[in-house]
GROMACS .gro file of C-alpha atoms in nm:
model
  358
    1MET     CA    1  -9.072   8.462  -7.068
    2PHE     CA    2  -9.321   8.490  -7.355
    3TYR     CA    3  -9.620   8.730  -7.352
    4ARG     CA    4  -9.508   8.929  -7.046
    5GLU     CA    5  -9.631   9.289  -7.049
    6ALA     CA    6  -9.368   9.423  -6.807
    7GLY     CA    7  -9.207   9.708  -6.995
    8ASP     CA    8  -9.482   9.738  -7.257
    9PHE     CA    9  -9.607  10.083  -7.160
   10LYS     CA   10  -9.873  10.263  -7.369
   11VAL     CA   11  -9.857  10.642  -7.372
   12SER     CA   12 -10.110  10.710  -7.653
   13TYR     CA   13 -10.439  10.582  -7.782
   14GLU     CA   14 -10.266  10.457  -8.100
   15GLN     CA   15 -10.030  10.239  -7.900
   16ASP     CA   16 -10.315  10.101  -7.686
   17SER     CA   17 -10.525  10.006  -7.990
   18GLN     CA   18 -10.252   9.862  -8.209
   19THR     CA   19 -10.292   9.516  -8.361
   20PHE     CA   20  -9.999   9.368  -8.161
   21PRO     CA   21  -9.984   9.548  -7.825
   22ILE     CA   22  -9.728   9.300  -7.682
   23LYS     CA   23  -9.370   9.333  -7.813
   24PHE     CA   24  -9.327   8.959  -7.859
   25ASP     CA   25  -9.627   8.946  -8.091
   26ARG     CA   26  -9.482   9.223  -8.306
   27TYR     CA   27  -9.141   9.057  -8.323
   28ARG     CA   28  -9.299   8.726  -8.408
   29TYR     CA   29  -9.507   8.888  -8.682
   30TYR     CA   30  -9.206   9.056  -8.844
   31PHE     CA   31  -9.001   8.735  -8.803
   32VAL     CA   32  -9.267   8.528  -8.987
   33LEU     CA   33  -9.283   8.783  -9.270
   34LEU     CA   34  -8.902   8.786  -9.296
   35ILE     CA   35  -8.892   8.405  -9.322
   36ALA     CA   36  -9.182   8.401  -9.569
   37PHE     CA   37  -9.029   8.660  -9.807
   38LEU     CA   38  -8.656   8.605  -9.775
   39VAL     CA   39  -8.604   8.236  -9.675
   40VAL     CA   40  -8.888   8.021  -9.813
   41PRO     CA   41  -8.832   8.127 -10.179
   42PHE     CA   42  -8.482   7.976 -10.165
   43LEU     CA   43  -8.604   7.647 -10.015
   44ILE     CA   44  -8.929   7.588 -10.204
   45ASN     CA   45  -8.970   7.322 -10.466
   46ASP     CA   46  -9.251   7.216 -10.701
   47TYR     CA   47  -9.401   6.967 -10.448
   48TRP     CA   48  -9.414   7.213 -10.160
   49ALA     CA   49  -9.558   7.481 -10.386
   50SER     CA   50  -9.833   7.273 -10.540
   51ALA     CA   51  -9.926   7.061 -10.237
   52ILE     CA   52  -9.906   7.306  -9.951
   53LEU     CA   53  -9.786   7.664  -9.999
   54LEU     CA   54  -9.990   7.785 -10.299
   55PRO     CA   55 -10.319   7.627 -10.182
   56PHE     CA   56 -10.261   7.774  -9.832
   57LEU     CA   57 -10.196   8.126  -9.965
   58ILE     CA   58 -10.491   8.125 -10.208
   59TYR     CA   59 -10.739   7.963  -9.970
   60SER     CA   60 -10.634   8.209  -9.697
   61ILE     CA   61 -10.743   8.498  -9.918
   62ALA     CA   62 -11.074   8.329  -9.991
   63ALA     CA   63 -11.128   8.255  -9.623
   64ILE     CA   64 -11.053   8.619  -9.532
   65GLY     CA   65 -11.308   8.733  -9.786
   66LEU     CA   66 -11.575   8.495  -9.664
   67ASN     CA   67 -11.496   8.573  -9.298
   68VAL     CA   68 -11.550   8.944  -9.372
   69LEU     CA   69 -11.903   8.862  -9.489
   70VAL     CA   70 -12.001   8.579  -9.254
   71GLY     CA   71 -11.789   8.642  -8.943
   72TYR     CA   72 -11.793   9.022  -8.926
   73ALA     CA   73 -12.113   9.123  -9.109
   74GLY     CA   74 -12.322   8.816  -9.018
   75GLN     CA   75 -12.445   8.756  -9.375
   76VAL     CA   76 -12.460   8.389  -9.462
   77SER     CA   77 -12.307   8.299  -9.800
   78LEU     CA   78 -12.285   7.962  -9.980
   79GLY     CA   79 -12.173   8.105 -10.317
   80THR     CA   80 -11.801   8.131 -10.260
   81GLY     CA   81 -11.717   7.882 -10.539
   82GLY     CA   82 -11.926   8.073 -10.788
   83PHE     CA   83 -11.764   8.403 -10.695
   84MET     CA   84 -11.418   8.249 -10.723
   85ALA     CA   85 -11.524   8.141 -11.074
   86VAL     CA   86 -11.612   8.502 -11.154
   87GLY     CA   87 -11.260   8.606 -11.053
   88ALA     CA   88 -11.105   8.325 -11.259
   89TYR     CA   89 -11.301   8.395 -11.575
   90ALA     CA   90 -11.262   8.776 -11.541
   91CYS     CA   91 -10.883   8.724 -11.510
   92TYR     CA   92 -10.880   8.496 -11.813
   93LYS     CA   93 -11.070   8.744 -12.030
   94LEU     CA   94 -10.843   9.028 -11.922
   95MET     CA   95 -10.531   8.824 -11.989
   96THR     CA   96 -10.646   8.736 -12.339
   97VAL     CA   97 -10.789   9.076 -12.435
   98PHE     CA   98 -10.509   9.288 -12.283
   99PRO     CA   99 -10.193   9.074 -12.303
  100ASP     CA  100  -9.959   9.365 -12.243
  101VAL     CA  101 -10.110   9.475 -11.912
  102SER     CA  102  -9.938   9.372 -11.591
  103MET     CA  103 -10.064   9.062 -11.415
  104PHE     CA  104 -10.100   9.260 -11.092
  105VAL     CA  105 -10.362   9.477 -11.270
  106HIS     CA  106 -10.540   9.173 -11.413
  107VAL     CA  107 -10.578   9.015 -11.067
  108LEU     CA  108 -10.694   9.342 -10.904
  109LEU     CA  109 -10.946   9.410 -11.183
  110ALA     CA  110 -11.076   9.047 -11.153
  111GLY     CA  111 -11.132   9.112 -10.783
  112GLY     CA  112 -11.317   9.436 -10.865
  113VAL     CA  113 -11.543   9.262 -11.111
  114THR     CA  114 -11.620   8.992 -10.854
  115GLY     CA  115 -11.694   9.255 -10.601
  116LEU     CA  116 -11.954   9.412 -10.830
  117VAL     CA  117 -12.113   9.076 -10.904
  118CYS     CA  118 -12.118   8.991 -10.534
  119VAL     CA  119 -12.296   9.322 -10.463
  120VAL     CA  120 -12.568   9.233 -10.717
  121PHE     CA  121 -12.633   8.897 -10.555
  122GLY     CA  122 -12.612   9.063 -10.211
  123LEU     CA  123 -12.907   9.294 -10.282
  124PRO     CA  124 -13.152   9.030 -10.135
  125SER     CA  125 -12.978   9.070  -9.802
  126LEU     CA  126 -13.158   9.401  -9.759
  127ARG     CA  127 -13.487   9.212  -9.726
  128ILE     CA  128 -13.398   8.859  -9.619
  129LYS     CA  129 -13.142   8.700  -9.383
  130GLY     CA  130 -13.043   8.374  -9.229
  131PHE     CA  131 -13.157   8.060  -9.406
  132TYR     CA  132 -13.325   8.248  -9.689
  133LEU     CA  133 -13.011   8.449  -9.764
  134ALA     CA  134 -12.807   8.125  -9.764
  135VAL     CA  135 -13.049   7.984 -10.026
  136ALA     CA  136 -13.018   8.305 -10.235
  137THR     CA  137 -12.638   8.284 -10.236
  138LEU     CA  138 -12.659   7.907 -10.314
  139ALA     CA  139 -12.869   8.000 -10.612
  140ALA     CA  140 -12.598   8.240 -10.718
  141GLN     CA  141 -12.349   7.952 -10.702
  142PHE     CA  142 -12.548   7.734 -10.938
  143PHE     CA  143 -12.639   8.022 -11.167
  144LEU     CA  144 -12.279   8.137 -11.214
  145VAL     CA  145 -12.153   7.781 -11.284
  146TRP     CA  146 -12.431   7.736 -11.536
  147LEU     CA  147 -12.356   8.074 -11.698
  148PHE     CA  148 -11.988   8.001 -11.747
  149ASN     CA  149 -12.071   7.662 -11.889
  150ARG     CA  150 -12.339   7.777 -12.129
  151VAL     CA  151 -12.202   8.105 -12.275
  152PRO     CA  152 -11.905   8.027 -12.502
  153TRP     CA  153 -11.780   8.384 -12.493
  154PHE     CA  154 -11.649   8.333 -12.140
  155TYR     CA  155 -11.410   8.055 -12.250
  156ASN     CA  156 -11.333   8.211 -12.594
  157TYR     CA  157 -11.534   7.951 -12.783
  158SER     CA  158 -11.296   7.669 -12.692
  159ALA     CA  159 -11.409   7.326 -12.808
  160SER     CA  160 -11.321   7.172 -12.472
  161GLY     CA  161 -11.498   7.434 -12.264
  162GLN     CA  162 -11.186   7.486 -12.052
  163ILE     CA  163 -10.989   7.806 -11.998
  164ASN     CA  164 -10.611   7.788 -12.004
  165ALA     CA  165 -10.387   8.054 -11.851
  166PRO     CA  166 -10.158   8.217 -12.108
  167GLU     CA  167  -9.794   8.263 -12.014
  168ARG     CA  168  -9.730   8.596 -11.846
  169ASP     CA  169  -9.430   8.745 -11.674
  170VAL     CA  170  -9.369   9.005 -11.404
  171PHE     CA  171  -9.039   9.198 -11.426
  172GLY     CA  172  -8.920   8.945 -11.684
  173ILE     CA  173  -8.993   8.644 -11.456
  174MET     CA  174  -9.258   8.396 -11.575
  175ILE     CA  175  -9.537   8.351 -11.317
  176THR     CA  176  -9.802   8.162 -11.523
  177GLY     CA  177  -9.777   7.864 -11.747
  178PRO     CA  178  -9.579   7.538 -11.713
  179ASN     CA  179  -9.244   7.718 -11.722
  180ALA     CA  180  -9.311   7.941 -11.421
  181PRO     CA  181  -9.068   7.866 -11.130
  182ALA     CA  182  -9.228   7.770 -10.798
  183TRP     CA  183  -9.065   8.051 -10.606
  184ALA     CA  184  -9.206   8.315 -10.843
  185THR     CA  185  -9.568   8.193 -10.817
  186TYR     CA  186  -9.525   8.165 -10.441
  187LEU     CA  187  -9.401   8.524 -10.398
  188PHE     CA  188  -9.674   8.661 -10.630
  189CYS     CA  189  -9.947   8.496 -10.422
  190LEU     CA  190  -9.772   8.592 -10.094
  191VAL     CA  191  -9.773   8.961 -10.191
  192PHE     CA  192 -10.143   8.953 -10.251
  193LEU     CA  193 -10.216   8.764  -9.928
  194THR     CA  194 -10.014   9.013  -9.728
  195LEU     CA  195 -10.191   9.313  -9.882
  196CYS     CA  196 -10.537   9.145  -9.843
  197ALA     CA  197 -10.475   9.067  -9.477
  198MET     CA  198 -10.354   9.416  -9.398
  199VAL     CA  199 -10.652   9.574  -9.571
  200ALA     CA  200 -10.897   9.336  -9.403
  201ARG     CA  201 -10.743   9.397  -9.062
  202ASN     CA  202 -10.760   9.774  -9.088
  203LEU     CA  203 -11.113   9.770  -9.230
  204THR     CA  204 -11.248   9.547  -8.949
  205ARG     CA  205 -11.086   9.772  -8.681
  206GLY     CA  206 -11.228  10.094  -8.823
  207THR     CA  207 -11.570  10.250  -8.875
  208VAL     CA  208 -11.660  10.017  -9.156
  209GLY     CA  209 -11.584   9.709  -8.951
  210ARG     CA  210 -11.778   9.840  -8.648
  211SER     CA  211 -12.084   9.898  -8.870
  212TRP     CA  212 -12.052   9.540  -8.999
  213MET     CA  213 -12.036   9.401  -8.648
  214ALA     CA  214 -12.330   9.613  -8.536
  215ILE     CA  215 -12.543   9.476  -8.818
  216ARG     CA  216 -12.428   9.126  -8.729
  217ASP     CA  217 -12.515   9.153  -8.362
  218MET     CA  218 -12.856   9.323  -8.404
  219ASP     CA  219 -12.950   9.495  -8.723
  220ILE     CA  220 -13.253   9.682  -8.589
  221ALA     CA  221 -13.059   9.829  -8.297
  222ALA     CA  222 -12.775   9.916  -8.536
  223GLU     CA  223 -13.013  10.104  -8.761
  224ILE     CA  224 -13.162  10.290  -8.462
  225ILE     CA  225 -12.818  10.422  -8.355
  226GLY     CA  226 -12.740  10.544  -8.704
  227VAL     CA  227 -12.581  10.259  -8.894
  228ASN     CA  228 -12.696  10.248  -9.256
  229PRO     CA  229 -12.788   9.880  -9.321
  230LEU     CA  230 -12.780   9.929  -9.702
  231LYS     CA  231 -12.424  10.066  -9.699
  232ALA     CA  232 -12.302   9.819  -9.434
  233LYS     CA  233 -12.431   9.507  -9.601
  234LEU     CA  234 -12.337   9.600  -9.954
  235THR     CA  235 -11.988   9.711  -9.852
  236ALA     CA  236 -11.944   9.376  -9.680
  237PHE     CA  237 -12.050   9.193  -9.997
  238ALA     CA  238 -11.822   9.418 -10.210
  239VAL     CA  239 -11.510   9.369  -9.992
  240SER     CA  240 -11.579   8.998  -9.955
  241GLY     CA  241 -11.627   8.959 -10.330
  242PHE     CA  242 -11.307   9.155 -10.401
  243PHE     CA  243 -11.094   8.920 -10.191
  244ILE     CA  244 -11.270   8.606 -10.317
  245GLY     CA  245 -11.225   8.723 -10.676
  246ILE     CA  246 -10.853   8.772 -10.620
  247SER     CA  247 -10.830   8.418 -10.478
  248GLY     CA  248 -11.024   8.278 -10.775
  249ALA     CA  249 -10.790   8.458 -11.026
  250LEU     CA  250 -10.483   8.329 -10.849
  251PHE     CA  251 -10.634   7.980 -10.817
  252PHE     CA  252 -10.689   7.965 -11.193
  253ALA     CA  253 -10.388   8.148 -11.333
  254LEU     CA  254 -10.106   8.046 -11.100
  255TYR     CA  255 -10.216   7.725 -10.932
  256LEU     CA  256 -10.428   7.519 -11.172
  257GLY     CA  257 -10.342   7.678 -11.507
  258ALA     CA  258 -10.644   7.515 -11.673
  259VAL     CA  259 -10.995   7.524 -11.535
  260GLU     CA  260 -11.335   7.364 -11.608
  261VAL     CA  261 -11.578   7.557 -11.399
  262GLY     CA  262 -11.798   7.271 -11.279
  263GLU     CA  263 -11.499   7.075 -11.144
  264ALA     CA  264 -11.287   7.356 -11.004
  265PHE     CA  265 -11.555   7.592 -10.867
  266GLY     CA  266 -11.850   7.366 -10.784
  267ILE     CA  267 -12.054   7.366 -10.463
  268THR     CA  268 -11.780   7.160 -10.296
  269LYS     CA  269 -11.546   7.462 -10.318
  270SER     CA  270 -11.805   7.679 -10.142
  271PHE     CA  271 -11.839   7.438  -9.855
  272GLN     CA  272 -11.464   7.390  -9.831
  273VAL     CA  273 -11.398   7.764  -9.779
  274LEU     CA  274 -11.691   7.781  -9.536
  275PHE     CA  275 -11.543   7.494  -9.331
  276MET     CA  276 -11.214   7.684  -9.320
  277VAL     CA  277 -11.387   7.982  -9.166
  278ILE     CA  278 -11.586   7.772  -8.914
  279ILE     CA  279 -11.284   7.569  -8.800
  280GLY     CA  280 -11.046   7.866  -8.799
  281GLY     CA  281 -11.287   8.100  -8.623
  282LEU     CA  282 -11.564   8.338  -8.723
  283GLY     CA  283 -11.478   8.706  -8.702
  284SER     CA  284 -11.102   8.657  -8.691
  285ILE     CA  285 -10.834   8.728  -8.955
  286PHE     CA  286 -10.599   8.490  -8.783
  287GLY     CA  287 -10.878   8.229  -8.785
  288SER     CA  288 -10.887   8.249  -9.166
  289PHE     CA  289 -10.518   8.159  -9.178
  290ALA     CA  290 -10.561   7.881  -8.920
  291GLY     CA  291 -10.858   7.725  -9.097
  292ALA     CA  292 -10.691   7.737  -9.436
  293ALA     CA  293 -10.371   7.585  -9.296
  294PHE     CA  294 -10.564   7.309  -9.120
  295LEU     CA  295 -10.769   7.199  -9.428
  296VAL     CA  296 -10.464   7.222  -9.655
  297LEU     CA  297 -10.232   7.025  -9.427
  298LEU     CA  298 -10.494   6.765  -9.320
  299PRO     CA  299 -10.500   6.559  -9.646
  300VAL     CA  300 -10.120   6.579  -9.675
  301ILE     CA  301 -10.071   6.450  -9.322
  302LEU     CA  302 -10.334   6.180  -9.362
  303LYS     CA  303 -10.169   6.064  -9.685
  304VAL     CA  304  -9.826   6.040  -9.525
  305VAL     CA  305  -9.951   5.867  -9.211
  306GLY     CA  306 -10.231   5.656  -9.355
  307VAL     CA  307 -10.100   5.556  -9.698
  308ASP     CA  308  -9.722   5.578  -9.672
  309VAL     CA  309  -9.673   5.465  -9.307
  310LEU     CA  310  -9.977   5.244  -9.225
  311GLY     CA  311 -10.038   5.123  -9.581
  312TRP     CA  312 -10.411   5.200  -9.582
  313PRO     CA  313 -10.601   5.226  -9.916
  314THR     CA  314 -10.627   5.578 -10.052
  315ASP     CA  315 -11.007   5.566 -10.058
  316ILE     CA  316 -11.020   5.485  -9.690
  317VAL     CA  317 -10.790   5.773  -9.611
  318ALA     CA  318 -11.010   6.013  -9.820
  319HIS     CA  319 -11.322   5.902  -9.629
  320PHE     CA  320 -11.135   5.932  -9.301
  321GLN     CA  321 -11.052   6.293  -9.392
  322LEU     CA  322 -11.427   6.372  -9.437
  323VAL     CA  323 -11.503   6.211  -9.104
  324ILE     CA  324 -11.238   6.422  -8.927
  325VAL     CA  325 -11.354   6.750  -9.084
  326GLY     CA  326 -11.720   6.676  -9.005
  327ALA     CA  327 -11.644   6.583  -8.649
  328LEU     CA  328 -11.433   6.898  -8.595
  329ILE     CA  329 -11.708   7.121  -8.738
  330VAL     CA  330 -11.965   6.972  -8.498
  331PHE     CA  331 -11.714   7.004  -8.212
  332PHE     CA  332 -11.634   7.368  -8.282
  333LEU     CA  333 -11.995   7.471  -8.337
  334ILE     CA  334 -12.098   7.316  -8.004
  335VAL     CA  335 -11.795   7.362  -7.779
  336GLU     CA  336 -11.595   7.655  -7.923
  337PRO     CA  337 -11.787   7.857  -8.188
  338HIS     CA  338 -11.489   8.085  -8.237
  339GLY     CA  339 -11.268   7.801  -8.353
  340LEU     CA  340 -10.891   7.773  -8.351
  341ALA     CA  341 -10.847   8.147  -8.317
  342GLN     CA  342 -11.017   8.142  -7.978
  343LEU     CA  343 -10.807   7.846  -7.860
  344TRP     CA  344 -10.498   8.043  -7.961
  345ARG     CA  345 -10.623   8.349  -7.767
  346VAL     CA  346 -10.686   8.137  -7.455
  347ALA     CA  347 -10.335   7.985  -7.485
  348LYS     CA  348 -10.181   8.330  -7.499
  349GLU     CA  349 -10.376   8.439  -7.192
  350LYS     CA  350 -10.249   8.136  -7.004
  351LEU     CA  351  -9.892   8.216  -7.108
  352ARG     CA  352  -9.931   8.570  -6.974
  353LEU     CA  353 -10.000   8.431  -6.626
  354TRP     CA  354  -9.796   8.109  -6.629
  355PRO     CA  355  -9.677   7.965  -6.389
  356PHE     CA  356  -9.916   8.141  -6.157
  357PRO     CA  357 -10.263   7.987  -6.123
  358HIS     CA  358 -10.457   8.314  -6.163
   0.00000   0.00000   0.00000
């Protein structure tokens, strides 16, 4: 029987506070990692990589970053697309200026640059919050897109205004450019997603995460009991920007290959990542994965069912997708604010008692 705790004895505080206290959860986690690293690379093809797996991995990192800021720290942000653009352009400049440096270093440095930029735009959070902070981050979105469009240095004075990812390899295997195999780009993104998820999970369970949640629940009370609001809010913006910058760098270099900032990182991108967090669940790492998976799979499923099976026009299917996403956002905000993650938690609780009624 799944999710039974008989035999799961805790003899220390570490065992009682572990991420997966039930053995089945731990085995399921290791099994999923094993499949993802050792099985999927041998089965993947270009369609699965470009349509499902790469978008899911990259958007999951972005959703984790935004969830740190919105779900755990309670700071509203509508500038995710702009911050992803910072990561993309920082990665592009590093790739062209330092061609011999490893791609791992480029992506991490792009995340660090984005974290610093995010902290700068997070300074207003020390004085304003709620709707006013949302407007401030929305201004950051438009300013960053304008900046990358207007300053030719960022796109190396290209006549088209686009940035194109140069070909780079890791351990002799090409991971960027048209000749990069699908399994290599998949594994590169998977490594970063795994590391980001582990870092985010440990941060949110520690002192830093508790300070974020204290500021989120009631900032005045948190300050009274000793939480430094300056440190808590700016660290939330820094960590969130770091993850979002990594996702922007991967989105540009490994997924798209060529980027025009207004099309790839416009306001639509900010709302898309925000919808992932709302549907998946605020304040949940698993919710970030669930929201990203839902919004990545939804258009693929609608295309297969609506266009291929039912023969509907593609524009009708696209509008139907917007209707479904909008309806689900309203539903989750009213009925279940914690999203798909809470539904999964409730299902696990039911399984722990099934078939008994209570």
